[in-house]
Coordinates of C-alpha atoms in Angstrom, one line a residue:
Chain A
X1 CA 22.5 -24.3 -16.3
X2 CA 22.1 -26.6 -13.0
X3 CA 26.1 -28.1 -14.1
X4 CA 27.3 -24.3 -13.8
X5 CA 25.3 -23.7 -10.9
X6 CA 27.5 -26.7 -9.2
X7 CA 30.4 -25.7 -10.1
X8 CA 30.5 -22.3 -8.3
X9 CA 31.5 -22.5 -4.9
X10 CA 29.4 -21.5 -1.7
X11 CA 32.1 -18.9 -0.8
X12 CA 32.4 -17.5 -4.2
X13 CA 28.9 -17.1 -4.4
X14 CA 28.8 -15.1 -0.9
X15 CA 32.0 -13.3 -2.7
X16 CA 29.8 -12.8 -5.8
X17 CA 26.7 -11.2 -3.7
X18 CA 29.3 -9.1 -1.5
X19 CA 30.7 -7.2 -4.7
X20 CA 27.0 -7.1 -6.1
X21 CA 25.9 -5.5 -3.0
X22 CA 28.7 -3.6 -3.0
X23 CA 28.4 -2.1 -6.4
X24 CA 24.3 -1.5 -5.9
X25 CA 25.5 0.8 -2.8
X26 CA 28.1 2.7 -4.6
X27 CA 25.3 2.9 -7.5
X28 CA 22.6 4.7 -4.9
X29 CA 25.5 6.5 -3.5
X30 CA 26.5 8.2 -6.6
X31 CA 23.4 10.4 -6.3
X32 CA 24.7 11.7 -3.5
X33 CA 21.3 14.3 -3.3
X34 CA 18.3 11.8 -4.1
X35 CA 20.7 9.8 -1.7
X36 CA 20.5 12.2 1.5
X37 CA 16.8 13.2 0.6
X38 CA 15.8 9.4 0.8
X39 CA 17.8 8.6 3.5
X40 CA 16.7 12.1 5.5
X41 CA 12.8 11.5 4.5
X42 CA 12.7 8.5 6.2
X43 CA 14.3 9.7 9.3
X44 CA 11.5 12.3 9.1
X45 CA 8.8 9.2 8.6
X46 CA 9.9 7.9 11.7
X47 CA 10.6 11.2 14.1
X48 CA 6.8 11.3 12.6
X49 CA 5.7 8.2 13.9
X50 CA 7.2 8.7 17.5
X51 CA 5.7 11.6 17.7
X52 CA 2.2 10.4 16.6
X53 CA 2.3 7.7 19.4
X54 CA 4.2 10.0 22.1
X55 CA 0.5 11.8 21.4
X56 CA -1.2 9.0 21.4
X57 CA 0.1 7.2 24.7
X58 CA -0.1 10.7 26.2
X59 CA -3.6 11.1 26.0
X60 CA -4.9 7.2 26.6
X61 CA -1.6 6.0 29.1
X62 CA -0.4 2.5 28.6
X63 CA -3.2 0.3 26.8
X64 CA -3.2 -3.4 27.3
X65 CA 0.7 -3.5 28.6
X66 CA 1.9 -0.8 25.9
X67 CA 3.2 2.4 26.2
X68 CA 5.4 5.4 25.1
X69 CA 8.8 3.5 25.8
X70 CA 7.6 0.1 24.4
X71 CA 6.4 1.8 21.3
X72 CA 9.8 3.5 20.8
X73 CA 11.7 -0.2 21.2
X74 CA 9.0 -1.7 18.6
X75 CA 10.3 1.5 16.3
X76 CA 13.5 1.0 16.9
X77 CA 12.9 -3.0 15.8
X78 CA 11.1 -2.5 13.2
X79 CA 13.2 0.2 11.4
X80 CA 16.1 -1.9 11.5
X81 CA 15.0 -4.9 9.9
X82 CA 12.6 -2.8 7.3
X83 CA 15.8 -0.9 7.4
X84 CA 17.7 -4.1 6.2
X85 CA 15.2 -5.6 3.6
X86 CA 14.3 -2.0 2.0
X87 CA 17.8 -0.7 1.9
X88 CA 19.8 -3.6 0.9
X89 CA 17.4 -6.0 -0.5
X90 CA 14.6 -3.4 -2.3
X91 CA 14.1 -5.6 -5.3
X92 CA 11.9 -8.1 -3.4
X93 CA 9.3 -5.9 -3.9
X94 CA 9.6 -5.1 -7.2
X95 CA 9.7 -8.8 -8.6
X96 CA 6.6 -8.3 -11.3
X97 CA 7.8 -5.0 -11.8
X98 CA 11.1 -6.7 -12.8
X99 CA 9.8 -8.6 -15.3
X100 CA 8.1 -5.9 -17.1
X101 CA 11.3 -4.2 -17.7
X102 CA 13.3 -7.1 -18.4
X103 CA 15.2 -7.6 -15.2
X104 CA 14.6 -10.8 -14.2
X105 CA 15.4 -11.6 -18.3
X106 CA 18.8 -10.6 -18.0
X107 CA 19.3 -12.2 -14.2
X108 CA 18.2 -15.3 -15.9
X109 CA 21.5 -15.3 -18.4
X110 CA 23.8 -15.6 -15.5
X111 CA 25.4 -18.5 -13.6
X112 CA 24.7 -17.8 -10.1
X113 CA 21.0 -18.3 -8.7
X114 CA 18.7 -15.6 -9.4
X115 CA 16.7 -15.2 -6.5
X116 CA 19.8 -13.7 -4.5
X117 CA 21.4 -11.7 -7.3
X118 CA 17.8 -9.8 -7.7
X119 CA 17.4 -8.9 -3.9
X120 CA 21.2 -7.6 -4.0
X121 CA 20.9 -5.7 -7.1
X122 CA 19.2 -2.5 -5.4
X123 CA 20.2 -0.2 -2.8
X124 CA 17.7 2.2 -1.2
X125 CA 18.6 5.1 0.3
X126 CA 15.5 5.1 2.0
X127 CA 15.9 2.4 3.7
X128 CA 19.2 3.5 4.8
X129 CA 17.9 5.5 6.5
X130 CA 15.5 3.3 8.2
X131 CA 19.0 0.9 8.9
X132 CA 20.8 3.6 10.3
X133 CA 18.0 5.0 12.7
X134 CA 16.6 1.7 14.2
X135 CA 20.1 1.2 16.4
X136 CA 20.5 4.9 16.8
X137 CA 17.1 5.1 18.6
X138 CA 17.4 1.5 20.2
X139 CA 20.5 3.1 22.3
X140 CA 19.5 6.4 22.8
X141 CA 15.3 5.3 24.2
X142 CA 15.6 1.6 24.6
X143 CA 17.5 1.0 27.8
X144 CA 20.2 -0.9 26.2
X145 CA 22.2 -4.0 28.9
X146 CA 24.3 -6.6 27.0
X147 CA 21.5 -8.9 27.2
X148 CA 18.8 -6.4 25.5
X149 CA 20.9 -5.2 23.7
X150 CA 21.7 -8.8 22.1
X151 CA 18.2 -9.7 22.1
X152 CA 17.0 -6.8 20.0
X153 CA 20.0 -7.8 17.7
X154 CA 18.4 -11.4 17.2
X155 CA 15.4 -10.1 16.7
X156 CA 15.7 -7.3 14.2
X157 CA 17.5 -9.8 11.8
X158 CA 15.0 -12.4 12.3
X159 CA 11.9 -9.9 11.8
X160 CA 14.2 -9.0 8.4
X161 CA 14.0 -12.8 7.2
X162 CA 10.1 -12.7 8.4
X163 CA 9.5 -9.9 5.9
X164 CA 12.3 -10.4 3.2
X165 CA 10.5 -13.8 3.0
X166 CA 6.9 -12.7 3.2
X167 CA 7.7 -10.2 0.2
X168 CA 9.7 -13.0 -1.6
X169 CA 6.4 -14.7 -1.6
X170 CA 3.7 -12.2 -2.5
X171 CA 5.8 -10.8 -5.1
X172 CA 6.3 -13.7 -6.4
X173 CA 2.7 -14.2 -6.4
X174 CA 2.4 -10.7 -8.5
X175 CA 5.0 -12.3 -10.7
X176 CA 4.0 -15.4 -11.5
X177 CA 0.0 -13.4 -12.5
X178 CA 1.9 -10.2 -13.9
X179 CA 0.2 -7.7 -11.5
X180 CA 1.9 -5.8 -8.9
X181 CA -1.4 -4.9 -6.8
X182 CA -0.4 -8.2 -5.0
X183 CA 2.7 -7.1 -3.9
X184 CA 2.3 -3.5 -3.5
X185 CA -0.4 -4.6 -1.4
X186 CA 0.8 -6.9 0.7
X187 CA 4.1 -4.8 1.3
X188 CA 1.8 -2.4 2.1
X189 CA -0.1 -4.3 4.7
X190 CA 2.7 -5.9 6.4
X191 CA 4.6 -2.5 6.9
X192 CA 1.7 -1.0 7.9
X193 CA 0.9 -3.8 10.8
X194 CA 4.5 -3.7 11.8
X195 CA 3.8 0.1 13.2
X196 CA 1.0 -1.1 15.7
X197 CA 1.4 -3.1 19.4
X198 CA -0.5 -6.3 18.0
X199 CA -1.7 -7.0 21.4
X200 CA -4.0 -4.2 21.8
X201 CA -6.2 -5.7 19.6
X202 CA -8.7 -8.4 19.7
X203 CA -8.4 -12.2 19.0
X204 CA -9.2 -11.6 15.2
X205 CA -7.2 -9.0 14.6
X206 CA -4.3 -10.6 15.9
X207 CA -4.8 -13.9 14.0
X208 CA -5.0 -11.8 11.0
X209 CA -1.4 -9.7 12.3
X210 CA 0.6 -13.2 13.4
X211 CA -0.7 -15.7 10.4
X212 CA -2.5 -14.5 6.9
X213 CA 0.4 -10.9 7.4
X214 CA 2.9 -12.0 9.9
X215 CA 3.5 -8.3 11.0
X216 CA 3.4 -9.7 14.4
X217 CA 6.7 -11.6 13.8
X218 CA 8.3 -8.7 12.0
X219 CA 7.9 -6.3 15.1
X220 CA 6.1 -7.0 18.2
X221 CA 7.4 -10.2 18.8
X222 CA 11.0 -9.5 18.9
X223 CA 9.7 -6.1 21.3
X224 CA 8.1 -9.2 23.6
X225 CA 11.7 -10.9 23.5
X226 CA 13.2 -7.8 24.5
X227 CA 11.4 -7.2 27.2
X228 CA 10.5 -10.5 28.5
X229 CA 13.2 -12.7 26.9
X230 CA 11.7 -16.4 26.9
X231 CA 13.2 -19.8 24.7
X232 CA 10.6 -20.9 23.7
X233 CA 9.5 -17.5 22.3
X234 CA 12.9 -17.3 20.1
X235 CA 12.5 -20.4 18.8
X236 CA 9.2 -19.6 17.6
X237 CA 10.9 -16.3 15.9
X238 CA 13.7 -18.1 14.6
X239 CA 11.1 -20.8 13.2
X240 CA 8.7 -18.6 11.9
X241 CA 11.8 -16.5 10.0
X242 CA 13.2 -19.8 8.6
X243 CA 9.5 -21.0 7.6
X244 CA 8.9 -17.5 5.8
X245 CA 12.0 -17.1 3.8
X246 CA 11.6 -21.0 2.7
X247 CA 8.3 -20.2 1.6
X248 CA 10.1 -17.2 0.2
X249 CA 12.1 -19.2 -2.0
X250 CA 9.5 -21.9 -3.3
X251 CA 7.1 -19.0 -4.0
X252 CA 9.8 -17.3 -6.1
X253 CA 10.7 -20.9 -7.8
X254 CA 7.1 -22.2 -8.7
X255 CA 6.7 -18.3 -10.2
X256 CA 9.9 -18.8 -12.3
X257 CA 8.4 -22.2 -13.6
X258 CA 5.5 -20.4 -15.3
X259 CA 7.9 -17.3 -16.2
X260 CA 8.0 -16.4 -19.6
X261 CA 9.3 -13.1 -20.7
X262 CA 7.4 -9.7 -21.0
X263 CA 10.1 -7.5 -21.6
X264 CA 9.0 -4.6 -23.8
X265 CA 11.1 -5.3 -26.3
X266 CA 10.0 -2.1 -28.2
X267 CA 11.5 -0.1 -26.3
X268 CA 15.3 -1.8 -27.3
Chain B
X1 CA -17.0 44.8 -27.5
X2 CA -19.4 42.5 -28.3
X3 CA -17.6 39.7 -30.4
X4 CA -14.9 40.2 -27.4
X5 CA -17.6 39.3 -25.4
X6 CA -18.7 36.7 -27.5
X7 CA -15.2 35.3 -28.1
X8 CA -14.4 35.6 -24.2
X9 CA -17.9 33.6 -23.4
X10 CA -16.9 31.1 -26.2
X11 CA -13.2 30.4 -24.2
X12 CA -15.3 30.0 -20.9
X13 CA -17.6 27.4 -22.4
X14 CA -14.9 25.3 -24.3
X15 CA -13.0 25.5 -21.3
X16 CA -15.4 23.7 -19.0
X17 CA -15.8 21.4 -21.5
X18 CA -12.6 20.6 -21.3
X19 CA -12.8 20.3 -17.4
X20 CA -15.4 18.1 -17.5
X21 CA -14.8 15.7 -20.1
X22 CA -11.5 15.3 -18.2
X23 CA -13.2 14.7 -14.9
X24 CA -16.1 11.9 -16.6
X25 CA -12.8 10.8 -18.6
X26 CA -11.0 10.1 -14.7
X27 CA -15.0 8.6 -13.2
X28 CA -14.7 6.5 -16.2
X29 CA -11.3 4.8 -16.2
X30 CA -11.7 4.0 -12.4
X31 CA -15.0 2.9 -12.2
X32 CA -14.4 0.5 -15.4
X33 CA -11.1 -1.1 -13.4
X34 CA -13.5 -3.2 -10.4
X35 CA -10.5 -5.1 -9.8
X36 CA -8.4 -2.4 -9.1
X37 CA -11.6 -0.8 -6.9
X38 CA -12.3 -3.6 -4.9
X39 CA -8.7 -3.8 -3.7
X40 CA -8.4 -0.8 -3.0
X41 CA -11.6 -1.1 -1.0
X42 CA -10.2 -4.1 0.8
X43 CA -6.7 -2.4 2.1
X44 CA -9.2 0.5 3.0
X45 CA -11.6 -2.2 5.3
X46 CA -8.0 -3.7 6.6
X47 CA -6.7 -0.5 7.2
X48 CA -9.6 1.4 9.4
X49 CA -10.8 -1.5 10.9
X50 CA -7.2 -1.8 12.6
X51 CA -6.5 1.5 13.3
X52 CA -10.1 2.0 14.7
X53 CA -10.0 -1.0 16.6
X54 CA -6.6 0.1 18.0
X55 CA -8.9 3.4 19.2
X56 CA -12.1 2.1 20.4
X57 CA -10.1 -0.4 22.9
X58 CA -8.0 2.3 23.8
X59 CA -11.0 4.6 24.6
X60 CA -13.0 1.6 26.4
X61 CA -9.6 0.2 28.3
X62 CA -7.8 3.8 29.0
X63 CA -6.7 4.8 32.4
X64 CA -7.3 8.4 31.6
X65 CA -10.0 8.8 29.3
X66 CA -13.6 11.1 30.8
X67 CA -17.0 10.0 30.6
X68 CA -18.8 11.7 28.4
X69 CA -22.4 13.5 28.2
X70 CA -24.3 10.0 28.3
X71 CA -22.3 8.2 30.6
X72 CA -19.6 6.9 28.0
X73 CA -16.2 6.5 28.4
X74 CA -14.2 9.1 26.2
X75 CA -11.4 10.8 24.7
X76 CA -11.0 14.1 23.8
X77 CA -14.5 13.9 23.9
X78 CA -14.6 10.8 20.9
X79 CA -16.7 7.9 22.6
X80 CA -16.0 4.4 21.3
X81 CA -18.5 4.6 18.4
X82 CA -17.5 8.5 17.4
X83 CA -13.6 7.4 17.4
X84 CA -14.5 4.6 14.7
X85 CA -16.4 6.6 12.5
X86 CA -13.7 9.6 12.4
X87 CA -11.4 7.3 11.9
X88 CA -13.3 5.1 8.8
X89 CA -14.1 8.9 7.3
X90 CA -10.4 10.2 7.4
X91 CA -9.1 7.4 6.0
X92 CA -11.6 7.4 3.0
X93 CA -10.3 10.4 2.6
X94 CA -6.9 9.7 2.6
X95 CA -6.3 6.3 0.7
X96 CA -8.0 7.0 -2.4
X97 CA -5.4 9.8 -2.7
X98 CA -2.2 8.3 -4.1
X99 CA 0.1 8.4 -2.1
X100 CA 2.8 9.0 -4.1
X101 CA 1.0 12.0 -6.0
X102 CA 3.6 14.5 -5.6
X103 CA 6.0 12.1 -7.0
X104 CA 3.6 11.7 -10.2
X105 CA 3.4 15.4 -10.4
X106 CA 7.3 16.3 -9.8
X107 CA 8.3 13.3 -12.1
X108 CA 7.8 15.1 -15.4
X109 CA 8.7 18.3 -13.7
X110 CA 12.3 17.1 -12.9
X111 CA 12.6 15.0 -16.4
X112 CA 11.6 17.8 -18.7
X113 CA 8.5 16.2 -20.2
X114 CA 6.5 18.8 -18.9
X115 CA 6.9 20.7 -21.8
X116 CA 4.9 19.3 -23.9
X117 CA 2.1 20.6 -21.2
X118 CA 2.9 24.0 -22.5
X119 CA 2.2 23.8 -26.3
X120 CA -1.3 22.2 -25.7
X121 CA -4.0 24.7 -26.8
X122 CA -5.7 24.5 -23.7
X123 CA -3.5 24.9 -20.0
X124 CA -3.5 21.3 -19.2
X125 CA -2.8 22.0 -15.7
X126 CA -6.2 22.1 -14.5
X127 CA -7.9 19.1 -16.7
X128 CA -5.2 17.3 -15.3
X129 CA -6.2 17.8 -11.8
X130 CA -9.8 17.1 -12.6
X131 CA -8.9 14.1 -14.5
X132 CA -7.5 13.4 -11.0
X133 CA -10.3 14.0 -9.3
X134 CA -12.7 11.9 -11.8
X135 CA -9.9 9.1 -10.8
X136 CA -10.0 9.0 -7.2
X137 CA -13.6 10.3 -6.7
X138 CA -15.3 6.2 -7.2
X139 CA -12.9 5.5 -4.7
X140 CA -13.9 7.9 -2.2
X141 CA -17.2 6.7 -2.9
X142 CA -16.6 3.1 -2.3
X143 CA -14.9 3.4 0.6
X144 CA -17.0 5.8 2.3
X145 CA -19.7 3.3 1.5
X146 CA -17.6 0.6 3.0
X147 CA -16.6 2.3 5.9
X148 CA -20.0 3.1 6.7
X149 CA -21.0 -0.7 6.9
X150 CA -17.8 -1.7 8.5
X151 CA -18.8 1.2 11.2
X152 CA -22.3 0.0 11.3
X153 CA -21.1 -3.4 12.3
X154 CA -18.2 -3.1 14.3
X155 CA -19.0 0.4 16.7
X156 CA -23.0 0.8 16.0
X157 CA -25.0 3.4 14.3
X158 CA -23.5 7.0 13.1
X159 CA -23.5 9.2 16.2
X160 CA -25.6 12.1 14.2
X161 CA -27.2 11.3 10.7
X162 CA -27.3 15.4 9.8
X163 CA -23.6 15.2 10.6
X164 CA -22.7 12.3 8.7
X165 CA -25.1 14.0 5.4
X166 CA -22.2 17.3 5.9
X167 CA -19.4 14.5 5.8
X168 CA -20.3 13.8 2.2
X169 CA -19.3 16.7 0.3
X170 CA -16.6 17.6 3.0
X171 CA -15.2 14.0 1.6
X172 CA -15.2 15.6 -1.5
X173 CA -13.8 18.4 -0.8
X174 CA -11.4 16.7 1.0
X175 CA -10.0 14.7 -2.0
X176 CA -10.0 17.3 -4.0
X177 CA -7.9 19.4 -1.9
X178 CA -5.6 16.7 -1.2
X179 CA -4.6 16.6 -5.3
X180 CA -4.2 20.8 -5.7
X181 CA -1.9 20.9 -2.6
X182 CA 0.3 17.9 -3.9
X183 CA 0.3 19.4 -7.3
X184 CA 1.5 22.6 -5.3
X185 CA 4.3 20.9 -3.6
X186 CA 5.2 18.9 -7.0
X187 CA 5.6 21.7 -8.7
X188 CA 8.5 22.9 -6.2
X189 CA 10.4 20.3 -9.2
X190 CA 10.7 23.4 -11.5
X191 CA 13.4 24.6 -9.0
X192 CA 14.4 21.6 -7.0
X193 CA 14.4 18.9 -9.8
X194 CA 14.6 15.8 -7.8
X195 CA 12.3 16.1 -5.5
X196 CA 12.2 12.3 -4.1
X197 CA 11.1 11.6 -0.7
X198 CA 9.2 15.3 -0.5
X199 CA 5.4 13.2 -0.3
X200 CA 7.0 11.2 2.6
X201 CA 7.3 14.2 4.1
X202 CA 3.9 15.6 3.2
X203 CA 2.3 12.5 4.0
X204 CA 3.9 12.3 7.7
X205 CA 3.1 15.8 7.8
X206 CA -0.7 15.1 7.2
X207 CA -0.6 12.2 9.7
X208 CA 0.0 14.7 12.8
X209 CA -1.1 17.7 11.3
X210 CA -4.1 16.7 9.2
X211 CA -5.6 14.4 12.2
X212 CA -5.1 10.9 10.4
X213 CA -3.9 8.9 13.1
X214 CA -5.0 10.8 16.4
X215 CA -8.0 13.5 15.9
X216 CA -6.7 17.1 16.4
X217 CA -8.1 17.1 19.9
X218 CA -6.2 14.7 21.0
X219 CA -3.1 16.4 20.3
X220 CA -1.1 18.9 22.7
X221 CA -2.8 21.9 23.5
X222 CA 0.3 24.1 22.3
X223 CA -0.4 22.2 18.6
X224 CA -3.6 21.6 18.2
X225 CA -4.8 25.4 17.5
X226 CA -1.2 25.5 15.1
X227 CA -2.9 22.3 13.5
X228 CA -6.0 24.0 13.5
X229 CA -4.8 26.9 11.6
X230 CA -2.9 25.1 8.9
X231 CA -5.0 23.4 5.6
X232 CA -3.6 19.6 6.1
X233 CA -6.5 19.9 8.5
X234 CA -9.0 20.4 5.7
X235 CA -8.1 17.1 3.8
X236 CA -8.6 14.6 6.4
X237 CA -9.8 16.1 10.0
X238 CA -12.7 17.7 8.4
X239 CA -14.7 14.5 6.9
X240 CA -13.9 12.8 10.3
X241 CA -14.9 15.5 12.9
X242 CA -18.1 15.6 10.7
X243 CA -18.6 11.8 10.7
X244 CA -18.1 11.3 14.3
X245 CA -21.2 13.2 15.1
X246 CA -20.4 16.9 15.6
X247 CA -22.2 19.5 13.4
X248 CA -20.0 22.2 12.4
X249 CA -21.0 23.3 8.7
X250 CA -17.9 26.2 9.2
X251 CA -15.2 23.3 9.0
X252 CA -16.6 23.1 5.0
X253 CA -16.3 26.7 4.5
X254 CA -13.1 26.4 5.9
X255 CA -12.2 23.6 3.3
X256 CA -13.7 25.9 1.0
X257 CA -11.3 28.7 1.6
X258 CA -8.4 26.3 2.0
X259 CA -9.2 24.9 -1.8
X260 CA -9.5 28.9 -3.1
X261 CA -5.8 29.1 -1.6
X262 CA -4.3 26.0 -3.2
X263 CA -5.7 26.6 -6.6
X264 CA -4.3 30.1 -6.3
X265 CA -0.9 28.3 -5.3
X266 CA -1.1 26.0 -8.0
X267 CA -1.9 28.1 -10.2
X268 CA 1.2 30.4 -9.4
X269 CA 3.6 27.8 -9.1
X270 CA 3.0 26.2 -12.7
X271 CA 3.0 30.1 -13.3
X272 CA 6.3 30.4 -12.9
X273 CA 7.6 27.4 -13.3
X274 CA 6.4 27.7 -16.7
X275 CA 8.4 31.1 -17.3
X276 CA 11.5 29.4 -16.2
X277 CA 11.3 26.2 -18.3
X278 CA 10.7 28.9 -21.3
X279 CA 13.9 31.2 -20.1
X280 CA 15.9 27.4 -19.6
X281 CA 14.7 26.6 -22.9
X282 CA 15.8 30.1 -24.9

């Protein structure tokens, strides 16, 4: 297996992915109702959410540094890169699921690494959606200069590797012991974190947000480079993303190690 | 008349049979699954304590918050301690709910499974929703439990015990609720078929209607009576406003008459939907 692995190129891999990804969007897209519903119910989700904290930051004012506008850039951040990793690469956080149904079997038969051909394999409208509003709402509430602008792009596609890696990991987790809780769990938890200004809270809470679910890294961070762009700060970001997806990847291997099949072959 | 009577008693009887073996049949299979419990308990503590944490600094640290009746900072009238304990009581009334319910509900709808519902002996509409309710009751339980320790701890003591005792059954009620009005808006399948992405929508719709995420006094004064009026309010602003110290025993009769309307809905839905997958089927 390794010998074919080697012989395919780096660019024909990339070409390889590009068709795959191409052929999971033309898949989602052929529903072209379920396709608008997804795509529209997340737009809802999130005109939901800025109307929540509009509420919110009405009635308290700005708490700890935080208020309406800041909230609708960390929106606009986070719905891009959950954008990305739920609408492009949904199968991250399906992994145990996968094996269940006897995905990751028939990923396995190919010559091209599986890890990649599994995250490309599934389109979601719904995150789509998400994609598509994040850079609409950046521009339209976010005070967009060249330099912002930039800045927010550096930062949504690193907050993406933060949590495609972070759900590489605990899905492999729920993988390797055959229970999805983990990872429904923990993609629950790190979305969830994402939606709140981490620095309103308190010391704990914030160690829990930046290092056991690096929501922090996902969202608020890239909202601090934004604002306050600093070096030192994106280096950190571009570390942390590089870290994640590398843990990612070594999650997702030891998992594979211990794999064996639980396809229900009854079903056949 | 009187075998009718008889005969008509004897229906009655089975029938709640039926609905309660379904409901002990849901208690049982949750309760036995303390895996599945305790995480669910856990994303509950991780959950409130955030979101409530996120509230009592931003009653303590706001620019425009009041001071209340006893000299506390406040808003909306929530101090510090009330804010956490609406907060930890709408969200055990929300998260034991799945939240994908109307998904569950439409997903047999949409494939045409459904029929099998309809050559049961007994309407297994209802036992369904009780099974339900036997299912996600524990986990009410546990994390009303839980959030009344993790209250305790982090805010202080419940700001009215009487209160808190009303908060119990409104919990409940709460829960129950929550699974007729998802049926209701599952069954909308009969007609729409696909109807993926609709408990997004509901759910959303619960955050800022219902009083999740920000109590409905908090909201604008044009929405909060609209909010008031509609029964989202009944499945997670109830339990909360109770918890956080006000007595007002007419928000259960409210959840009360919210309930009669939903299982009427239900009921008239899966009605109809019925008729039309017999006509489909002719």
């Amino acid at each position: 297996m390794s010998a074919e692995l080697v012989a395919i190129r780096p660019r024909s891999l990339l070409r390889v992915y590009g068709r795959l990804l191409a052929n999971s969007w033309y898949e989602a897209y052929s529903n072209r109702a379920a396709f608008w519903t997804g795509a529209g119910a997340m737009t809802t989700n999130n005109v939901a959410w800025i109307i929540i904290w509009a509420f919110f930051f009405d009635e308290v004012g700005t708490v700890r540094g935080w208020d309406g506008d800041r909230i609708r850039l960390l929106l606009a951040v986070l719905a891009t890169a959950a954008g990305l990793v739920l609408g492009f690469f949904n199968n991250v956080r399906r992994l145990a699921e996968m094996a269940d149904t006897g995905e990751i079997d028939a990923a396995l038969a190919l010559p091209i690494p599986t890890l990649p051909y599994l995250a490309c394999r599934r389109v979601k409208p719904g995150g789509i959606g998400d994609f598509v509003f994040g850079p609409v709402l950046f521009l339209l509430a976010a005070n967009p200069t060249p330099v912002r602008t930039a800045t927010y792009v550096v930062g949504s596609l690193s907050g993406a590797a933060v949590l495609i890696g972070f759900l590489t990991a605990v899905g492999s987790v729920g993988l390797r012991y055959r229970n999805d809780v983990v990872s429904e769990q923990g993609f629950q938890a790190i979305l969830l974190f994402a939606f709140y200004p981490v620095d309103i809270f308190g010391p704990w809470a914030r160690f829990f947000m930046y290092i056991i679910v690096p929501a922090g890294f996902v969202s608020a961070v890239p909202v601090r480079l934004v604002d306050e762009f600093s070096p030192g700060l994106l280096a950190l970001q571009l570390g942390v993303a590089v870290a994640l997806m590398a843990v990612g990847v070594l999650t997702f291997n030891w998992a594979m190690r211990h794999y064996t099949s639980g396809a229900a072959w009854t079903q056949a | 008349m009187t075998t009718l009577h008889a005969d008509t008693d004897t229906r009655v009887v089975s029938l709640l049979r039926v609905l309660w073996r379904s409901f002990t049949a849901g208690f049982a299979l949750t309760s036995a699954d303390k895996v599945a419990l305790a995480a669910r308990a856990l994303f509950f503590v991780v959950v409130t304590s955030v979101l409530a944490s996120m509230w009592r600094v931003a009653v303590l640290v706001n620019n425009s918050g009041s001071v209340s009746g006893g000299g506390e900072p406040s808003v909306a009238g929530y101090t510090a301690v009330a804010i956490f304990w609406y907060i930890a009581a709408a969200e055990a009334a929300l998260i034991p709910v799945p939240s994908n319910l109307i998904e569950q509900v439409a997903k047999p709808i949409a494939d045409e499974s459904v029929e099998v519902w309809f050559s049961r002996p007994v309407y297994a509409g209802l036992p369904t929703v009780l099974f339900r309710f036997g299912q996600i009751l524990p986990v009410s339980l546990t994390c009303a439990l839980t959030g009344s320790v993790l209250a305790v701890a982090l805010a202080g003591p419940p700001p009215n015990l009487v209160a808190l005792t009303l908060a119990l059954p409104a919990l409940c009620l709460a829960a129950l609720l929550s699974i007729v009005m998802q049926y209701s808006f599952g069954g909308v399948a009969f007609w729409l078929g696909d109807i993926s992405g609709m408990w997004l929508v509901y759910h959303r719709t619960v955050f800022i209607l219902g009083g999740l995420i920000i109590p409905l006094e908090t909201l604008p004064p044009w929405l909060e009576p609209v909010a008031g009026a509609l029964p989202f309010m009944a499945t997670v602003y109830v339990p909360g406003r109770l918890a956080s110290g006000h007595v007002e025993p007419t928000l259960i009769v409210r959840q009360l008459f919210w309930l009669t309307v939903a299982l009427g809905v239900v009921a008239l839905v899966f009605r109809r939907g019925e008729e039309r997958v017999c006509r489909r089927s002719l």
